[in-house]
XYZ file of C-alpha atoms in Angstrom:
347
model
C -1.039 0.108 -2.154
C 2.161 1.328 -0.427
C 4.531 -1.199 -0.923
C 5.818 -0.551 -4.167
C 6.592 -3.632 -7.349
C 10.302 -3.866 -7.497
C 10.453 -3.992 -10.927
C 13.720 -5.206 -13.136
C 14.313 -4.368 -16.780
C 16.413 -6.637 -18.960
C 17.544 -5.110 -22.049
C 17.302 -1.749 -21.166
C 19.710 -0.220 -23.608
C 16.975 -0.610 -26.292
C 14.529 1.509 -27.578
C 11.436 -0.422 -26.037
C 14.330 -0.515 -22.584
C 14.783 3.346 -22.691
C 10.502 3.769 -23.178
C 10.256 1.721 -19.870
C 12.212 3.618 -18.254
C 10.445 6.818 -19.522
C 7.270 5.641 -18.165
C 7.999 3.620 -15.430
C 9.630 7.091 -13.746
C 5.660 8.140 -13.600
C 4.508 5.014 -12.291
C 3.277 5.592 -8.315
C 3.797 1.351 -7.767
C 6.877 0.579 -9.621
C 10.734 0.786 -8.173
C 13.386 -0.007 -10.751
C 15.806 -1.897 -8.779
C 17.696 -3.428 -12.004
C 18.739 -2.574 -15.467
C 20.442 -4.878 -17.580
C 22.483 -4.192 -20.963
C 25.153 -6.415 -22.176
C 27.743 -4.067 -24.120
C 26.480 -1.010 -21.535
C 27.368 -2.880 -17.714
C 28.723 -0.402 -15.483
C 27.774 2.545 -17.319
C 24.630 5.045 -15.871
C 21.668 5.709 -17.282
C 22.589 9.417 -18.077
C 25.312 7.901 -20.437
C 22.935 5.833 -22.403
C 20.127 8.112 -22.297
C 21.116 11.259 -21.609
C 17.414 12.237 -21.761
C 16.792 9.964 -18.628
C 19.447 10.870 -16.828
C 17.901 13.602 -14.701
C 15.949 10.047 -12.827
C 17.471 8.479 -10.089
C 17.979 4.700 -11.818
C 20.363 2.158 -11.309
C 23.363 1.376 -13.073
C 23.401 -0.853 -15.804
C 24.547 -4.647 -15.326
C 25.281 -7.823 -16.535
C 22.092 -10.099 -16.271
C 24.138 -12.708 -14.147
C 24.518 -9.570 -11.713
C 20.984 -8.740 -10.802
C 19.633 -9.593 -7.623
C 16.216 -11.088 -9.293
C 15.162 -12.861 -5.857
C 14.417 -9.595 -4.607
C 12.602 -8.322 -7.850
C 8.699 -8.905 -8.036
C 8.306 -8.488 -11.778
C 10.608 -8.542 -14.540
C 9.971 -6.792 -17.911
C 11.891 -8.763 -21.114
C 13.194 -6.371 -23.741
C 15.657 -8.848 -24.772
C 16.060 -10.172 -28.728
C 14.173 -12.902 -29.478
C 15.533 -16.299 -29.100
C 17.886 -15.344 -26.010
C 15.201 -14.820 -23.806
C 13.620 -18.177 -23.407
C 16.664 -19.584 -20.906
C 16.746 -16.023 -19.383
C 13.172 -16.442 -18.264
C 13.084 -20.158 -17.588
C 15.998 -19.364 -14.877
C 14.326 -16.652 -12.889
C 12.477 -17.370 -9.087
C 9.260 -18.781 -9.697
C 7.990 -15.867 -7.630
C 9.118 -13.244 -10.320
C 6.327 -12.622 -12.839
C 7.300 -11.679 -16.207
C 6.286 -9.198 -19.259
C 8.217 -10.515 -21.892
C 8.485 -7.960 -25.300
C 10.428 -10.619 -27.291
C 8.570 -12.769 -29.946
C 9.716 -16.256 -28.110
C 6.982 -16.506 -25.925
C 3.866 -15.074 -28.628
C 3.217 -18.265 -30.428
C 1.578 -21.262 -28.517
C 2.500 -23.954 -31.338
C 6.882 -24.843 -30.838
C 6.403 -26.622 -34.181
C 5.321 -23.209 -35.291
C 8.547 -21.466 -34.039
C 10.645 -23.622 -34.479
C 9.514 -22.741 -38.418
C 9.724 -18.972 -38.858
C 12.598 -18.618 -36.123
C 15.025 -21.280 -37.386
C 15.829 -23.397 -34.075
C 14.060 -25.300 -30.953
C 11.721 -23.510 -28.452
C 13.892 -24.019 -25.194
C 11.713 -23.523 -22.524
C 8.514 -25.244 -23.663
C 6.527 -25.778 -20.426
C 6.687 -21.812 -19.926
C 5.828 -21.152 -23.563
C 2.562 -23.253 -22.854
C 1.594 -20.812 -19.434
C 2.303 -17.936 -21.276
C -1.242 -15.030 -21.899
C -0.918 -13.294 -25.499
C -1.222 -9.427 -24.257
C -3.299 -7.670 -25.839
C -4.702 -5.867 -22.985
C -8.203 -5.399 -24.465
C -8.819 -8.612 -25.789
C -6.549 -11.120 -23.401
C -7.536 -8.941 -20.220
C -9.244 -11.516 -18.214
C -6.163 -14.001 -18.786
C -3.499 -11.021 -18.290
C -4.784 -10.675 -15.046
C -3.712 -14.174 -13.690
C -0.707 -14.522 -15.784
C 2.777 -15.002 -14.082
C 4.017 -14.591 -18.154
C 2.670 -12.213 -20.636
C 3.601 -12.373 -24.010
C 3.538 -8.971 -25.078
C 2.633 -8.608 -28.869
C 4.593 -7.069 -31.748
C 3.492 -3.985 -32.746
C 2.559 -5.249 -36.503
C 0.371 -7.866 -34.553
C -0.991 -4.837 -32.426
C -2.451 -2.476 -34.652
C -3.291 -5.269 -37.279
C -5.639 -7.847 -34.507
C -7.189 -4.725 -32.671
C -9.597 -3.800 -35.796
C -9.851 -7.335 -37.238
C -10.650 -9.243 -33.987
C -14.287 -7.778 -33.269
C -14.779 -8.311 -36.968
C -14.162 -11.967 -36.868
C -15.779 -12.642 -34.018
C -18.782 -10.946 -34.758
C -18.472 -12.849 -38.396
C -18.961 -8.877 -40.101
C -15.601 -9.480 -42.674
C -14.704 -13.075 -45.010
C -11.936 -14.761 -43.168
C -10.402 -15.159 -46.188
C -8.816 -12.884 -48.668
C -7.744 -10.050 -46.040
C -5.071 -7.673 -47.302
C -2.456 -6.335 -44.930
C -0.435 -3.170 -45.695
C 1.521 -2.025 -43.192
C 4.188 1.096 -42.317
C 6.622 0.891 -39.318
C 9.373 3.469 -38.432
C 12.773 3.016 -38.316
C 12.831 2.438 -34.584
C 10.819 -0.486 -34.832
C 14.145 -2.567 -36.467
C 15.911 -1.571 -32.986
C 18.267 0.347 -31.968
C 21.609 -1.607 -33.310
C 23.407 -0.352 -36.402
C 22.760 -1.623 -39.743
C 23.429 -0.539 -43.643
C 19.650 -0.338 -44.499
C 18.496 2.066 -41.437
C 21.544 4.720 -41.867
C 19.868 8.014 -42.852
C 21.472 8.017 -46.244
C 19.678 4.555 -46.974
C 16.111 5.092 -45.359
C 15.468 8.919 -45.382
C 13.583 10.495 -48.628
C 12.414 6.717 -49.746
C 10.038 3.943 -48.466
C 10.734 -0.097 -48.861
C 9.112 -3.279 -48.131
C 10.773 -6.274 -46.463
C 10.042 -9.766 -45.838
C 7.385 -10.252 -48.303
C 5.158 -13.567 -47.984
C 7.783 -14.767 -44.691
C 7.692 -11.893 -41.884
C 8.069 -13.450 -38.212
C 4.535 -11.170 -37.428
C 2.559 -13.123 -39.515
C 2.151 -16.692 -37.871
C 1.363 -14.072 -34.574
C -1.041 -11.910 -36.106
C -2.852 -15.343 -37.670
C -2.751 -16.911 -33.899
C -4.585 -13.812 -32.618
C -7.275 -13.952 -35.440
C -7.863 -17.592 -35.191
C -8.913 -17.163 -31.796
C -11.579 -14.601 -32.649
C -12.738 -16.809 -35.661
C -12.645 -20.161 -34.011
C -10.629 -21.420 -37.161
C -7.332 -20.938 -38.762
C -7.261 -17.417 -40.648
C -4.775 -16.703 -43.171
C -3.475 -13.123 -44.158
C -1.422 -11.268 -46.883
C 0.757 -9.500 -45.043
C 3.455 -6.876 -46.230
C 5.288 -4.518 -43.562
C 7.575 -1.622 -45.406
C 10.021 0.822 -43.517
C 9.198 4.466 -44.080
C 11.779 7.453 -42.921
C 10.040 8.455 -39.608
C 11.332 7.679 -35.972
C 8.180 6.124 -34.694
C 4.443 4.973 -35.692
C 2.562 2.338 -37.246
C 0.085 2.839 -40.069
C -1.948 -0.326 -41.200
C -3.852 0.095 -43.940
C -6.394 -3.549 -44.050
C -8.756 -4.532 -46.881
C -11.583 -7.291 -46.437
C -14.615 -8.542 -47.607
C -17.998 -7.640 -46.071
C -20.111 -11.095 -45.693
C -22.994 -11.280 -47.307
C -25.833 -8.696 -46.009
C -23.104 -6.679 -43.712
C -22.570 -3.345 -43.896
C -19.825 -0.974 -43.559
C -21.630 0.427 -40.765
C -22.539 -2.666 -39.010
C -18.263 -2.723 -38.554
C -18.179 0.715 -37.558
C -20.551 -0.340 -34.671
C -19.130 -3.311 -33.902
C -15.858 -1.674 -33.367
C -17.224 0.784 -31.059
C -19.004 -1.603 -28.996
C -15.972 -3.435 -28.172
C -13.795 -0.564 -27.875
C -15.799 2.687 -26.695
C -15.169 2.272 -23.085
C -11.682 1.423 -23.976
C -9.492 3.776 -22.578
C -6.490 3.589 -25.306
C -8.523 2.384 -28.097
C -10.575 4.993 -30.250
C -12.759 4.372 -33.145
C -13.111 7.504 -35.445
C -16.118 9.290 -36.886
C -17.510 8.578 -39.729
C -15.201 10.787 -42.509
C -12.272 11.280 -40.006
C -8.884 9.702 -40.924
C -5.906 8.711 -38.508
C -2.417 9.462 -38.725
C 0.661 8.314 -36.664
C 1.068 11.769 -35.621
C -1.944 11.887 -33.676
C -0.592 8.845 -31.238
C 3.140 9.617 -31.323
C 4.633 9.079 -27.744
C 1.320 7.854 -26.233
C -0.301 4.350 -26.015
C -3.087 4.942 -27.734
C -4.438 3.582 -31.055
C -7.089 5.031 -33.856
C -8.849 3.395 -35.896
C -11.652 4.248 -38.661
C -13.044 2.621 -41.147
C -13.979 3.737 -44.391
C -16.027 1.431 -47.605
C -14.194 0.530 -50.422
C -14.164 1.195 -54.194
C -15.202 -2.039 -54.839
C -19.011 -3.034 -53.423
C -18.589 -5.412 -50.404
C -15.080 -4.135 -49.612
C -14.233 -2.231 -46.308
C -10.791 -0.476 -45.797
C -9.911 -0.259 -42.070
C -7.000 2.389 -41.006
C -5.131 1.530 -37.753
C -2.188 3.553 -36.100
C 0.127 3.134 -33.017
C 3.407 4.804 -31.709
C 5.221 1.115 -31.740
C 7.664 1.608 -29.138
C 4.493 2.898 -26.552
C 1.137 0.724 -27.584
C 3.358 -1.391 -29.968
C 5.895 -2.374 -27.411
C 6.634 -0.791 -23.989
C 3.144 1.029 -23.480
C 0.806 -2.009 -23.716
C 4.108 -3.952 -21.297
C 2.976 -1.295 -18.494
C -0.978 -1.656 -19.117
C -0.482 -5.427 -18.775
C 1.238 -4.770 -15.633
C -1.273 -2.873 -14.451
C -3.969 -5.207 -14.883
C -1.900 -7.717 -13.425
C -1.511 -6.281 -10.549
C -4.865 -4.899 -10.490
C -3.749 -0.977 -10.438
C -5.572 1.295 -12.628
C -5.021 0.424 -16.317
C -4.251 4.048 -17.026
C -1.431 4.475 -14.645
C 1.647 5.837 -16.155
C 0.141 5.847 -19.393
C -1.982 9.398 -19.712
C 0.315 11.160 -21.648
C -1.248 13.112 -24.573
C 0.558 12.670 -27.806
C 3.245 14.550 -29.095
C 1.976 16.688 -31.870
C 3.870 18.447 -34.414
């Protein structure tokens, strides 16, 4: 292909905006022809990031300043809930990778619950393809808007979906435990994520009523064929980036621990992101930190017919911005790996 996707980012003074950017600079297809960023119009790149400002990118606007006729695809990094008339105003031509949470749920009665007003572009929410890239490929592919996931959603549905589908784990009862970095609350100031408040310490937040839980039910409802209901309990731990998901479920009757282990790595072994560990190996967020890939393992529990599975992601590269650029590739039919091969940033 040598005409290349001119490609315009709205909300790029983010974290998930500035991890666009980072990979989008290595992408062979992709032009960046507009930034957006609200309190940052007319200021470059190189003042934002400094650590992007050796790329030659445009200058950051208003979003009632971009040319979007003469954009191809747009990628959403925009807070939820201001997105929706944002989107439902652009060209019917543009397509759209949105990384808010207005377009993830298919039910408006269900977000008009957990996010406290009206969906406002409801014919658009109904068209919209839930991107998970390994599991929503084949509906990616045709999409004019992906809905890219959370990254709670991410590195929860990725072990649990071939589970449920394959009817290896109880639908009911399933424990999630989850650890995000500080990054993943966004890159505006607030009390709770200044150094003196998070560092040396761990806390949970939003017991019983996080916004990732109707998501991450949606996701494995479609691999049961029935509503699924999880506990579900994120905490905030004093590191930049990662997600570590720690799941507990029951083994049905007669399954194994290893019949999971297999049916994990027949779903995912020609995956090119997604890796399932030996048997006795353990992940860790440092072994995925600044790439888009995700580990997973799976180990029995103490109690007979439990298994434990472990599941970690950066969440600003397969958790947010990452899986945005493999759903663009796949929409667009370019190699799902492109702009993504980075190896992971160890120590």
């Amino acid at each position: 292909m040598t005409q290349k996707i001119r490609t315009i980012i709205l909300g790029a003074s983010g974290y998930t905006g500035a991890e666009l950017m980072r990979l989008l600079t290595l992408h062979p297809h992709v032009e960046i022809t507009g930034l957006s960023a609200e309190r940052h119009a007319g200021q470059t790149v190189a003042e934002v990031f400094p650590h992007l400002g050796i790329y030659n990118l445009p200058v950051m606007q208003q979003i009632d300043t971009l040319d979007f006729a003469r954009a191809d695809l747009v990628f959403c990094a925009l807070p939820h809930g201001t997105t929706q008339k944002v989107i439902a105003g652009l060209p019917p031509h543009v397509r759209v990778v949105d990384l808010s949470a207005d377009f993830r749920l298919r039910d408006p009665k269900q977000y008009a619950q957990w996010y406290g007003h009206e969906h406002q572009a409801l014919a658009l929410q109904r068209d919209a393809v839930m991107g998970i890239t390994e599991i929503y490929r084949a509906q990616v592919k045709s999409a004019r808007l992906v809905a890219n996931p959370g990254c709670y959603p991410t590195a929860s549905s990725l072990p649990l979906i071939p589970l449920l589908r394959e009817k290896l784990i109880e639908q009911d009862g399933i424990i999630i435990d989850a650890k995000s970095g500080i990054s993943g609350a966004g890159r505006m100031p607030k009390q709770n994520l200044m150094f003196t408040e998070s560092a040396n310490g761990m806390s949970a937040y939003s017991i019983g009523n996080h916004r990732h839980t109707p998501e991450i039910e949606q996701n494995l409802a479609d691999a049961a064929g029935h509503a699924v209901h999880v506990t579900f309990t994120p905490h905030l731990i004093p590191m930049s980036r990662g997600i570590f998901t720690t799941i507990y479920a029951r083994l049905r009757g007669g399954k194994t621990v290893d019949q999971v282990r297999a049916a994990l790595r027949a779903t995912y072994d020609a995956e090119p992101f997604v890796h399932i560990l030996p048997d006795g190996r353990l992940p860790a967020t440092h072994h995925v930190a600044g790439s888009n890939h995700a580990h997973i393992a799976v180990v029995p529990g103490a109690v007979h017919g439990q298994v434990i599975l472990l599941s970690v992601l950066d969440n600003l590269v397969k958790g947010a911005s990452g899986q945005a650029v493999q759903n663009m590739n796949v929409m667009y039919g370019f190699d799902e790996t492109l702009a993504l091969g980075q190896a992971p940033l160890f120590p």
